Amino acid sequence: MTNDVTYPDWIAVDWGTSNLRVWAMTDAGEVLAENGSDQGMSGLEPDEFEVTLLSHIALWLNDTPTPVVACGMVGSRQGWAEAPYRAVPCAPLGAAQAVPCRDARISLHIVPGLKQERSADVMRGEETQIAGFLVDQPDFDGILCLPGTHTKWAHISAGEVVSFQTFMTGELFDLLSRESVLRHSIGDGGGLDQEAFQGAIADTISRPEAVATQLFKIRAVDLLHGADPAVSRARLSGILLGLELAAARPYWLGQPVALVGLPAVNVLYAKAMAAQGFEPAQHDAKKATLNGLTAAYKAFIAQV
Amino acid sequence: MTNDVTYPDWIAVDWGTSNLRVWAMTDAGEVLAENGSDQGMSGLEPDEFEVTLLSHIALWLNDTPTPVVACGMVGSRQGWAEAPYRAVPCAPLGAAQAVPCRDARISLHIVPGLKQERSADVMRGEETQIAGFLVDQPDFDGILCLPGTHTKWAHISAGEVVSFQTFMTGELFDLLSRESVLRHSIGDGGGLDQEAFQGAIADTISRPEAVATQLFKIRAVDLLHGADPAVSRARLSGILLGLELAAARPYWLGQPVALVGLPAVNVLYAKAMAAQGFEPAQHDAKKATLNGLTAAYKAFIAQV
């Protein structure tokens, strides 16, 4: 009697605030299968973490303990187990923290996040994406922009994260488009008027302090003259992105810049940056995460 | 048999997005009684407007139709009946719009809001507060700041609103303190650390473009070093107020400025402004609203 099922050598896990993604992996970094859900950290109680993970990977487990390498908010103080921040400047990956599990079929390791004492900043998950990006471009010297709910700009040199800075751009967009008075003008559609987007970026870069009044103007213009939701949405997006680009200018000015994000968000940032005169390379965040988790597995787990 | 009840000559109504306030008034502007609730426009369906108002004023009504003068979002397109905006420059009060009611005991009039075509802006309710302020200071020539969910700065001259500008400061504070990642650091308390507040205002005025990263820093500082919620709250408040003061600078520079808001909010704005070298007079918004509604009643309703 033979068993035809191929069990993975290890399992990669990206567990953030809002989502959980898992991959069945070989030692060579090949993906055998993947799974995922919206069961992010924020919706779970501590006693649900292990059972939730097992429900996503149970089919991949056998009697031998399978190494699991996880990154993201799973390692925060409110997560499964705190993997203390490492201080920059440092390489993006540090030793993954072994976490005891009730189920003997898994052996969990969590990648620690990074902190910057001055000026105070933190990241969890992006350090793994940075490591994944560096797998393909180990000699990269410049700026990585990792757009998301809390966009990170990181200065990379000699394989290390030298410094970084977080912007709440994504969360501001979500809150303002869904919860504020602007929701009446923006609607649920996804369209974005390019001219309005570029105009809002230029306006904001030249006069960033006017943001709070420019935001209300989105509503006022719609009330007085009527506005296509795609224009209002583009104005909101452009105002917030323009504000971020203005503040990040000391980071990107005269430096090579690469984007590591979801493809649709990368495109948005690339368009905003193009108007500022630079054309960043675009890299898929999901691929970077997987490459980074693989690097962590090879460096800290495989030889154990 | 005599009836000892004194019925009001008219009823004043301030009906905004979140609250409803009503006053039983004499022709001389004396308050006989008042009532109110959180039954603002945003929580009601159109067929509930009249019955909601009646439930607040029923005890004050007799067989003679009582004039009711209302201001605020009650006059918006999504309100009870649209009272079209009047374009600045103009006096704050225009003819109140008569609105048919099912109940013959009331005769409803709604004060119109103001609009500014360029740059696009609108107000509903604040025009009544401005009118109320001018009752006491008819010769005021300067800037009124009316802090609130959507703070208004208005240039007043020769009894007219010359121009105005809206800032989403209050709504941004509410969203960020209650819904964003910052809620974990800010908590439910109301305390405000004065030193952190003044520091955040100064930081933001000198570098307004850094707002999105300064906001995240509130969370990062707390995660790395621990921060008193009163400090985090003060930082958030100071960043948003600093941004508003920076953008409103062309308004207030070299001009007399008066505040018309809730007393606690006036104090906050006055402290922020004091650090910028000016000391605005403070006026209670509730009193201004009532004086403005009384002015509207005397000008447009009483003689009818």
Coordinates of C-alpha atoms in Angstrom, one line a residue:
Chain A
M1 CA 0.0 0.0 0.0
T2 CA 1.4 3.4 -1.0
N3 CA 0.4 6.9 0.0
D4 CA 0.3 9.1 -3.1
V5 CA -0.2 12.4 -1.2
T6 CA 2.9 14.7 -1.3
Y7 CA 3.2 16.4 2.0
P8 CA 5.0 19.8 2.1
D9 CA 8.4 20.1 3.6
W10 CA 7.2 23.2 5.4
I11 CA 4.3 25.7 5.4
A12 CA 4.5 29.5 4.8
V13 CA 2.0 31.8 6.6
D14 CA 1.3 35.5 6.1
W15 CA -1.1 36.4 8.9
G16 CA -2.0 40.1 9.0
T17 CA -4.7 42.2 10.7
S18 CA -7.4 41.4 8.1
N19 CA -6.2 38.2 6.2
L20 CA -4.6 34.8 6.5
R21 CA -2.7 33.2 3.6
V22 CA -1.0 29.9 3.8
W23 CA 1.2 28.0 1.3
A24 CA 2.3 24.3 1.2
M25 CA 6.0 24.5 0.3
T26 CA 8.9 22.3 -0.7
D27 CA 12.5 22.7 0.6
A28 CA 13.3 24.1 -2.8
G29 CA 10.8 26.9 -2.4
E30 CA 8.2 25.4 -4.8
V31 CA 4.5 26.0 -4.0
L32 CA 2.5 22.8 -3.8
A33 CA -0.8 24.3 -2.8
E34 CA -2.2 27.5 -1.2
N35 CA -5.1 28.5 0.9
G36 CA -6.4 31.7 2.5
S37 CA -9.3 33.5 4.1
D38 CA -10.3 36.8 5.8
Q39 CA -9.7 35.4 9.2
G40 CA -7.1 38.0 10.1
M41 CA -5.8 38.6 13.6
S42 CA -8.2 41.4 14.5
G43 CA -11.3 39.2 14.3
L44 CA -10.0 36.3 16.4
E45 CA -9.6 35.6 20.1
P46 CA -6.3 34.2 21.4
D47 CA -7.7 30.8 21.9
E48 CA -8.8 30.7 18.3
F49 CA -5.4 31.2 16.7
E50 CA -4.2 27.6 16.6
V51 CA -7.5 26.1 15.6
T52 CA -7.9 28.7 12.8
L53 CA -4.5 28.0 11.4
L54 CA -5.1 24.2 11.6
S55 CA -8.3 24.6 9.7
H56 CA -6.4 26.1 6.8
I57 CA -3.5 23.6 6.7
A58 CA -4.9 20.3 8.1
L59 CA -4.9 18.5 4.8
W60 CA -1.1 19.1 4.5
L61 CA -0.1 17.6 7.8
N62 CA 1.1 14.1 8.6
D63 CA 2.6 12.4 11.7
T64 CA 6.0 14.2 11.3
P65 CA 6.0 17.7 12.8
T66 CA 5.9 20.2 9.9
P67 CA 7.7 23.5 10.2
V68 CA 5.5 26.5 9.9
V69 CA 7.1 29.9 9.2
A70 CA 4.8 32.9 9.8
C71 CA 5.1 36.7 9.5
G72 CA 2.8 39.7 10.1
M73 CA 0.6 40.7 13.0
V74 CA 0.6 37.1 14.2
G75 CA 3.8 38.2 16.0
S76 CA 2.5 41.3 17.7
R77 CA 1.7 41.7 21.4
Q78 CA -2.0 41.2 20.6
G79 CA -1.1 38.3 18.2
W80 CA -0.4 34.6 18.8
A81 CA 3.0 35.2 20.5
E82 CA 5.1 38.3 20.6
A83 CA 8.2 38.1 18.4
P84 CA 10.1 41.2 19.8
Y85 CA 11.0 43.9 17.2
R86 CA 14.6 44.1 16.1
A87 CA 16.1 47.6 15.8
V88 CA 17.3 49.1 12.5
P89 CA 19.8 49.4 11.0
C90 CA 19.8 45.6 10.5
A91 CA 19.2 42.9 7.9
P92 CA 15.4 42.6 7.3
L93 CA 15.3 39.0 8.7
G94 CA 16.2 37.9 12.2
A95 CA 15.9 34.5 13.8
A96 CA 12.3 33.3 13.7
Q97 CA 10.9 32.8 17.2
A98 CA 9.8 29.2 18.1
V99 CA 6.3 29.2 19.5
P100 CA 4.9 26.2 21.5
C101 CA 1.8 24.7 19.9
R102 CA -0.8 22.2 21.4
D103 CA -0.9 20.2 18.2
A104 CA 2.3 18.1 17.7
R105 CA 1.9 18.1 13.9
I106 CA 3.2 21.6 13.6
S107 CA 6.3 23.4 14.7
L108 CA 5.6 27.2 14.6
H109 CA 8.2 29.9 14.0
I110 CA 7.3 33.6 13.8
V111 CA 9.5 36.2 12.0
P112 CA 10.1 39.3 14.1
G113 CA 9.2 42.8 13.0
L114 CA 11.5 45.8 12.9
K115 CA 11.5 48.9 15.0
Q116 CA 13.2 52.3 14.7
E117 CA 13.8 54.1 18.0
R118 CA 14.2 57.6 16.5
S119 CA 12.0 58.6 14.9
A120 CA 9.7 56.0 16.4
D121 CA 8.3 53.6 13.9
V122 CA 7.5 49.9 13.6
M123 CA 6.7 47.2 10.9
R124 CA 5.5 43.6 11.0
G125 CA 5.3 41.7 7.7
E126 CA 7.0 44.2 5.5
E127 CA 10.4 43.1 6.8
T128 CA 9.7 39.7 5.1
Q129 CA 8.7 41.4 1.9
I130 CA 11.9 43.4 1.9
A131 CA 13.9 40.2 2.5
G132 CA 12.0 38.6 -0.4
F133 CA 12.7 41.5 -2.7
L134 CA 16.4 41.3 -1.8
V135 CA 16.6 37.6 -2.7
D136 CA 16.3 38.7 -6.3
Q137 CA 18.2 41.9 -6.0
P138 CA 20.7 41.4 -3.2
D139 CA 22.8 44.5 -4.2
F140 CA 19.8 46.9 -4.3
D141 CA 20.7 50.3 -2.8
G142 CA 17.9 52.7 -2.7
I143 CA 14.3 53.2 -1.5
L144 CA 11.6 50.6 -1.3
C145 CA 8.0 51.8 -1.0
L146 CA 5.6 49.1 0.3
P147 CA 2.1 50.6 -0.2
G148 CA -0.8 49.3 2.0
T149 CA -3.0 50.2 4.9
H150 CA 0.1 51.6 6.5
T151 CA 2.5 52.3 3.7
K152 CA 6.2 51.9 4.5
W153 CA 9.1 53.7 2.9
A154 CA 12.4 52.0 3.7
H155 CA 16.0 53.0 2.9
I156 CA 17.9 49.8 1.9
S157 CA 21.7 49.7 1.7
A158 CA 24.2 46.8 1.9
G159 CA 21.4 44.3 2.5
E160 CA 20.2 46.2 5.5
V161 CA 17.2 48.3 6.4
V162 CA 18.8 51.6 7.3
S163 CA 15.7 53.5 8.3
F164 CA 12.0 53.6 7.5
Q165 CA 8.9 55.7 7.8
T166 CA 5.2 54.7 7.9
F167 CA 2.2 56.6 6.4
M168 CA -1.4 56.0 7.3
T169 CA -2.5 56.7 3.7
G170 CA -4.4 53.5 3.0
E171 CA -6.3 53.6 6.3
L172 CA -7.1 57.3 5.8
F173 CA -8.5 56.5 2.4
D174 CA -10.6 53.7 3.7
L175 CA -12.0 55.7 6.6
L176 CA -12.7 58.8 4.6
S177 CA -14.3 57.0 1.6
R178 CA -16.4 54.7 3.8
E179 CA -17.2 56.6 7.0
S180 CA -17.0 60.3 6.4
V181 CA -19.3 62.8 4.8
L182 CA -17.3 62.2 1.6
R183 CA -18.9 58.7 1.2
H184 CA -22.0 60.4 -0.3
S185 CA -19.8 61.7 -3.1
I186 CA -17.5 58.7 -3.6
G187 CA -19.9 55.8 -3.8
D188 CA -19.0 52.2 -4.0
G189 CA -17.5 52.1 -7.5
G190 CA -13.8 51.6 -8.2
G191 CA -13.2 54.0 -11.1
L192 CA -10.6 56.7 -10.9
D193 CA -10.5 59.8 -13.1
Q194 CA -6.8 60.2 -14.1
E195 CA -6.9 64.0 -14.7
A196 CA -8.5 64.6 -11.3
F197 CA -6.0 62.2 -9.7
Q198 CA -3.0 64.0 -11.1
G199 CA -4.5 67.4 -10.4
A200 CA -5.1 66.5 -6.8
I201 CA -1.5 65.2 -6.4
A202 CA 0.0 68.4 -7.8
D203 CA -2.3 70.6 -5.7
T204 CA -1.3 68.8 -2.5
I205 CA 2.4 68.6 -3.2
S206 CA 2.4 72.4 -3.8
R207 CA 0.2 73.2 -0.7
P208 CA 0.1 70.2 1.7
E209 CA -1.2 72.2 4.6
A210 CA -4.6 72.7 2.8
V211 CA -5.5 69.0 3.0
A212 CA -8.3 69.3 5.5
T213 CA -10.0 72.0 3.5
Q214 CA -9.3 70.2 0.1
L215 CA -11.0 67.1 1.5
F216 CA -14.2 69.0 2.3
K217 CA -14.1 70.6 -1.1
I218 CA -14.7 67.2 -2.7
R219 CA -18.1 67.2 -1.0
A220 CA -18.8 70.9 -1.7
V221 CA -18.0 70.6 -5.4
D222 CA -20.4 67.7 -5.7
L223 CA -23.2 69.5 -3.8
L224 CA -22.9 72.6 -5.9
H225 CA -22.0 71.4 -9.4
G226 CA -22.5 67.6 -9.2
A227 CA -19.4 65.4 -9.6
D228 CA -18.8 61.9 -11.0
P229 CA -17.9 59.5 -8.2
A230 CA -14.8 58.6 -10.2
V231 CA -13.6 62.2 -10.0
S232 CA -14.4 62.5 -6.3
R233 CA -12.6 59.2 -5.6
A234 CA -9.6 60.3 -7.7
R235 CA -9.5 63.6 -5.7
L236 CA -9.5 61.8 -2.4
S237 CA -6.8 59.3 -3.6
G238 CA -4.7 62.1 -5.1
I239 CA -4.9 64.3 -2.0
L240 CA -3.7 61.5 0.3
L241 CA -1.1 60.2 -2.1
G242 CA 0.2 63.7 -2.8
L243 CA 0.5 64.3 1.0
E244 CA 2.6 61.1 1.3
L245 CA 4.8 61.9 -1.6
A246 CA 5.4 65.4 -0.3
A247 CA 6.5 64.1 3.1
A248 CA 8.6 61.2 1.7
R249 CA 10.4 63.5 -0.7
P250 CA 13.6 63.4 1.4
Y251 CA 13.5 59.6 0.9
W252 CA 12.9 59.4 -2.8
L253 CA 14.7 62.4 -4.1
G254 CA 17.6 61.3 -6.3
Q255 CA 17.3 57.7 -5.2
P256 CA 16.3 54.6 -7.1
V257 CA 12.8 53.6 -5.9
A258 CA 11.0 50.3 -6.2
L259 CA 7.4 49.5 -5.3
V260 CA 6.5 46.3 -3.5
G261 CA 2.7 46.1 -3.3
L262 CA -0.5 44.6 -4.7
P263 CA -0.3 45.2 -8.4
A264 CA -3.3 47.5 -8.5
V265 CA -1.9 49.7 -5.7
N266 CA 1.5 49.7 -7.3
V267 CA 0.0 51.1 -10.5
L268 CA -1.6 53.9 -8.5
Y269 CA 1.6 54.8 -6.8
A270 CA 3.6 54.5 -10.0
K271 CA 1.2 57.0 -11.7
A272 CA 1.5 59.4 -8.8
M273 CA 5.3 59.1 -8.9
A274 CA 5.5 59.5 -12.7
A275 CA 4.1 63.0 -12.4
Q276 CA 7.0 63.7 -10.0
G277 CA 9.5 62.6 -12.6
F278 CA 10.5 59.1 -11.6
E279 CA 9.4 55.6 -12.7
P280 CA 9.7 53.0 -10.0
A281 CA 10.0 49.3 -10.8
Q282 CA 7.0 47.4 -9.6
H283 CA 7.1 44.1 -7.7
D284 CA 4.3 41.9 -6.4
A285 CA 4.0 42.0 -2.6
K286 CA 2.6 38.4 -2.5
K287 CA 5.7 37.0 -4.4
A288 CA 8.0 39.1 -2.1
T289 CA 6.3 37.7 1.0
L290 CA 6.7 34.1 -0.2
N291 CA 10.3 34.7 -1.2
G292 CA 11.0 36.3 2.2
L293 CA 9.3 33.5 4.2
T294 CA 11.3 31.0 2.1
A295 CA 14.5 32.9 3.0
A296 CA 13.6 32.8 6.6
Y297 CA 12.9 29.0 6.4
K298 CA 16.2 28.4 4.7
A299 CA 18.2 30.6 7.1
F300 CA 16.7 29.7 10.4
I301 CA 14.6 26.5 10.2
A302 CA 15.8 24.1 7.5
Q303 CA 19.1 23.2 9.1
V304 CA 17.7 22.7 12.6
Chain B
M1 CA -62.1 78.4 33.9
T2 CA -58.7 79.8 32.9
N3 CA -55.7 78.2 31.2
D4 CA -52.5 79.0 33.0
V5 CA -50.2 77.6 30.4
T6 CA -48.2 80.2 28.5
Y7 CA -47.9 79.2 24.9
P8 CA -44.8 80.4 23.0
D9 CA -45.1 83.0 20.3
W10 CA -42.8 80.9 18.1
I11 CA -40.4 78.0 18.3
A12 CA -36.7 77.9 17.4
V13 CA -35.2 74.7 16.0
D14 CA -31.6 73.8 15.4
W15 CA -31.7 70.5 13.5
G16 CA -28.3 69.1 12.5
T17 CA -26.9 65.8 11.3
S18 CA -26.6 64.4 14.8
N19 CA -28.8 66.5 17.1
L20 CA -32.2 68.2 17.4
R21 CA -32.6 71.2 19.8
V22 CA -35.8 73.2 20.2
W23 CA -36.7 76.3 22.2
A24 CA -40.1 77.8 23.1
M25 CA -39.7 81.5 22.5
T26 CA -41.5 84.8 23.1
D27 CA -41.6 87.6 20.5
A28 CA -39.1 89.5 22.6
G29 CA -36.6 86.6 22.3
E30 CA -37.1 85.2 25.7
V31 CA -36.7 81.4 26.2
L32 CA -39.7 79.9 28.0
A33 CA -38.6 76.2 27.7
E34 CA -36.2 74.0 25.8
N35 CA -35.9 70.4 24.7
G36 CA -33.6 68.3 22.6
S37 CA -32.4 64.8 21.7
D38 CA -29.9 63.0 19.5
Q39 CA -32.6 62.5 16.8
G40 CA -30.5 64.3 14.1
M41 CA -31.3 64.2 10.4
S42 CA -28.9 61.4 9.6
G43 CA -30.9 58.8 11.7
L44 CA -34.3 59.6 10.3
E45 CA -36.3 58.7 7.2
P46 CA -38.2 61.6 5.5
D47 CA -41.6 60.5 6.7
E48 CA -40.3 60.7 10.3
F49 CA -39.3 64.4 10.2
E50 CA -42.6 66.0 11.1
V51 CA -43.6 63.4 13.8
T52 CA -40.1 63.7 15.4
L53 CA -40.4 67.5 15.6
L54 CA -43.9 67.3 17.0
S55 CA -42.8 64.8 19.7
H56 CA -40.4 67.5 20.9
I57 CA -42.7 70.5 20.9
A58 CA -46.2 69.0 21.3
L59 CA -46.7 70.5 24.8
W60 CA -46.1 74.0 23.4
L61 CA -48.8 73.9 20.7
N62 CA -52.3 75.2 20.8
D63 CA -55.0 75.7 18.2
T64 CA -53.4 78.8 16.7
P65 CA -50.6 77.9 14.2
T66 CA -47.3 78.5 15.9
P67 CA -44.4 79.7 13.7
V68 CA -41.4 77.4 13.8
V69 CA -38.0 78.7 12.5
A70 CA -35.4 76.0 11.8
C71 CA -31.8 76.0 10.7
G72 CA -29.2 73.3 9.9
M73 CA -29.2 70.1 7.8
V74 CA -33.1 70.2 8.1
G75 CA -32.8 72.4 5.0
S76 CA -30.5 70.2 2.9
R77 CA -31.4 68.1 -0.1
Q78 CA -31.6 65.0 2.1
G79 CA -33.4 67.0 4.9
W80 CA -37.0 67.8 5.4
A81 CA -37.2 70.4 2.5
E82 CA -34.4 71.9 0.6
A83 CA -33.8 75.6 1.3
P84 CA -31.5 76.5 -1.6
Y85 CA -28.1 77.9 -0.7
R86 CA -27.6 81.7 -1.1
A87 CA -24.3 82.7 -2.7
V88 CA -21.7 84.8 -0.8
P89 CA -20.9 87.6 -0.5
C90 CA -24.2 88.3 1.2
A91 CA -25.7 88.9 4.6
P92 CA -25.8 85.7 6.6
L93 CA -29.6 85.5 6.8
G94 CA -31.9 85.3 3.8
A95 CA -35.7 84.8 3.7
A96 CA -36.6 81.6 5.5
Q97 CA -38.4 79.2 3.3
A98 CA -42.0 78.2 4.1
V99 CA -42.5 74.5 4.2
P100 CA -45.9 72.9 4.1
C101 CA -46.7 70.7 7.1
R102 CA -49.5 68.1 7.7
D103 CA -50.1 69.3 11.2
A104 CA -52.0 72.6 11.1
R105 CA -50.6 73.6 14.5
I106 CA -47.2 74.5 13.1
S107 CA -46.0 76.8 10.4
L108 CA -42.5 75.8 9.5
H109 CA -39.8 78.1 8.0
I110 CA -36.3 76.9 7.2
V111 CA -33.3 79.3 7.1
P112 CA -31.2 78.8 3.9
G113 CA -27.5 77.9 4.0
L114 CA -24.7 79.7 2.2
K115 CA -22.6 78.6 -0.8
Q116 CA -19.4 79.9 -2.3
E117 CA -19.0 79.1 -6.0
R118 CA -15.2 79.5 -6.1
S119 CA -13.6 77.9 -4.3
A120 CA -16.5 75.6 -3.8
D121 CA -17.8 75.5 -0.3
V122 CA -21.1 75.2 1.6
M123 CA -22.6 75.8 5.1
R124 CA -25.9 75.0 6.8
G125 CA -26.5 76.2 10.3
E126 CA -23.3 78.3 10.7
E127 CA -24.9 81.2 8.8
T128 CA -27.4 81.4 11.6
Q129 CA -24.7 81.5 14.2
I130 CA -22.9 84.2 12.3
A131 CA -26.1 86.2 12.2
G132 CA -26.5 85.7 16.0
F133 CA -23.0 86.8 16.6
L134 CA -23.6 90.0 14.5
V135 CA -26.7 90.8 16.6
D136 CA -24.3 91.7 19.5
Q137 CA -21.5 93.0 17.3
P138 CA -23.0 94.4 14.1
D139 CA -19.9 96.3 13.2
F140 CA -17.5 93.3 13.5
D141 CA -14.9 93.3 10.7
G142 CA -12.7 90.3 10.8
I143 CA -12.6 86.5 10.9
L144 CA -15.1 84.2 12.7
C145 CA -13.9 80.6 13.3
L146 CA -16.8 78.2 14.0
P147 CA -15.3 75.0 15.2
G148 CA -17.2 71.7 14.9
T149 CA -17.4 68.5 12.9
H150 CA -16.7 70.7 9.8
T151 CA -15.1 73.8 11.1
K152 CA -15.8 77.0 9.2
W153 CA -13.6 80.1 8.9
A154 CA -15.6 83.1 7.6
H155 CA -14.4 86.5 6.6
I156 CA -17.0 89.0 7.8
S157 CA -17.2 92.7 6.7
A158 CA -20.0 95.3 6.6
G159 CA -22.5 92.8 8.0
E160 CA -21.8 90.3 5.2
V161 CA -20.1 87.0 4.8
V162 CA -17.4 87.8 2.2
S163 CA -15.9 84.3 1.9
F164 CA -15.5 81.1 3.9
Q165 CA -13.6 77.9 4.1
T166 CA -14.5 74.5 5.7
F167 CA -12.1 72.1 7.4
M168 CA -12.9 68.5 8.2
T169 CA -10.8 68.7 11.4
G170 CA -13.6 67.5 13.8
E171 CA -14.6 64.6 11.6
L172 CA -11.0 63.5 11.1
F173 CA -10.5 63.6 14.8
D174 CA -13.6 61.4 15.5
L175 CA -12.7 58.9 12.7
L176 CA -9.1 58.6 13.7
S177 CA -9.6 58.4 17.5
R178 CA -12.5 55.9 17.2
E179 CA -12.0 53.8 14.1
S180 CA -8.3 53.8 13.1
V181 CA -5.3 51.9 14.6
L182 CA -4.7 55.0 16.8
R183 CA -7.8 54.0 18.9
H184 CA -5.6 51.5 20.8
S185 CA -3.4 54.3 22.0
I186 CA -6.0 57.0 22.6
G187 CA -8.6 55.2 24.6
D188 CA -12.0 56.6 25.7
G189 CA -10.7 59.2 28.1
G190 CA -11.0 62.9 27.6
G191 CA -7.7 64.2 29.0
L192 CA -5.3 66.2 26.9
D193 CA -1.7 66.7 27.7
Q194 CA -1.0 70.4 27.1
E195 CA 2.7 70.1 26.3
A196 CA 2.1 67.4 23.8
F197 CA -0.8 69.4 22.3
Q198 CA 1.4 72.5 21.8
G199 CA 4.3 70.5 20.5
A200 CA 2.2 68.8 17.9
I201 CA 0.7 72.1 16.7
A202 CA 4.2 73.6 16.3
D203 CA 5.5 70.5 14.5
T204 CA 2.6 70.5 12.1
I205 CA 2.6 74.2 11.3
S206 CA 6.3 73.9 10.5
R207 CA 6.0 70.7 8.4
P208 CA 2.3 70.2 7.5
E209 CA 3.1 67.6 4.7
A210 CA 4.3 65.2 7.4
V211 CA 0.8 64.7 8.8
A212 CA 0.2 61.1 7.6
T213 CA 3.5 59.9 9.1
Q214 CA 3.1 62.0 12.3
L215 CA -0.2 60.3 12.8
F216 CA 1.3 56.8 12.7
K217 CA 4.0 57.9 15.0
I218 CA 1.4 58.3 17.7
R219 CA 0.9 54.6 17.6
A220 CA 4.6 53.7 17.1
V221 CA 5.7 55.8 20.1
D222 CA 3.1 54.1 22.3
L223 CA 4.2 50.6 21.1
L224 CA 7.9 51.2 21.6
H225 CA 7.9 53.4 24.7
G226 CA 4.4 53.3 26.1
A227 CA 2.4 56.6 26.0
D228 CA -0.2 58.1 28.3
P229 CA -3.5 58.2 26.3
A230 CA -3.8 61.9 27.3
V231 CA -0.5 62.4 25.4
S232 CA -1.5 60.4 22.4
R233 CA -4.9 62.2 22.3
A234 CA -3.2 65.6 22.6
R235 CA -0.8 64.7 19.7
L236 CA -3.7 63.7 17.4
S237 CA -5.7 66.8 18.3
G238 CA -2.6 69.0 17.9
I239 CA -1.6 67.6 14.5
L240 CA -5.1 68.1 13.1
L241 CA -5.5 71.6 14.6
G242 CA -2.0 72.6 13.5
L243 CA -2.9 71.5 10.0
E244 CA -6.0 73.7 10.0
L245 CA -4.2 76.7 11.5
A246 CA -1.5 76.4 8.8
A247 CA -4.0 76.4 6.0
A248 CA -6.2 79.1 7.5
R249 CA -3.2 81.4 8.0
P250 CA -4.2 83.7 5.1
Y251 CA -7.5 84.1 6.9
W252 CA -6.3 84.9 10.4
L253 CA -3.0 86.7 9.8
G254 CA -3.3 90.3 11.0
Q255 CA -7.1 90.1 11.4
P256 CA -9.3 90.2 14.5
V257 CA -10.5 86.6 15.1
A258 CA -13.5 85.4 17.2
L259 CA -14.5 81.9 18.0
V260 CA -18.1 80.7 18.0
G261 CA -18.3 77.1 19.2
L262 CA -19.1 74.9 22.1
P263 CA -17.2 76.3 25.1
A264 CA -14.9 73.2 25.5
V265 CA -13.9 73.3 21.8
N266 CA -13.5 77.1 21.9
V267 CA -10.9 76.6 24.7
L268 CA -9.0 74.1 22.6
Y269 CA -8.9 76.4 19.6
A270 CA -8.0 79.4 21.7
K271 CA -5.0 77.5 23.2
A272 CA -3.8 76.5 19.8
M273 CA -4.1 80.0 18.5
A274 CA -2.4 81.5 21.6
A275 CA 0.8 79.7 20.6
Q276 CA 0.5 81.5 17.2
G277 CA 0.3 84.8 18.9
F278 CA -3.3 85.8 18.9
E279 CA -6.1 85.6 21.5
P280 CA -9.5 85.2 20.0
A281 CA -12.7 86.2 21.8
Q282 CA -14.8 83.2 22.6
H283 CA -18.6 83.0 22.0
D284 CA -21.0 80.2 22.8
A285 CA -22.4 78.7 19.7
K286 CA -25.7 77.7 21.3
K287 CA -26.4 81.4 22.3
A288 CA -25.3 82.5 18.8
T289 CA -27.7 80.0 17.1
L290 CA -30.6 81.1 19.3
N291 CA -29.9 84.8 18.6
G292 CA -29.6 84.0 14.9
L293 CA -32.9 82.2 14.8
T294 CA -34.5 85.1 16.7
A295 CA -33.1 87.5 14.1
A296 CA -34.6 85.3 11.3
Y297 CA -37.9 85.2 13.1
K298 CA -38.0 89.0 13.6
A299 CA -36.9 89.8 10.0
F300 CA -38.9 87.3 8.0
I301 CA -41.7 85.8 10.1
A302 CA -43.0 88.1 12.8
Q303 CA -44.5 90.7 10.5
V304 CA -46.2 88.2 8.2

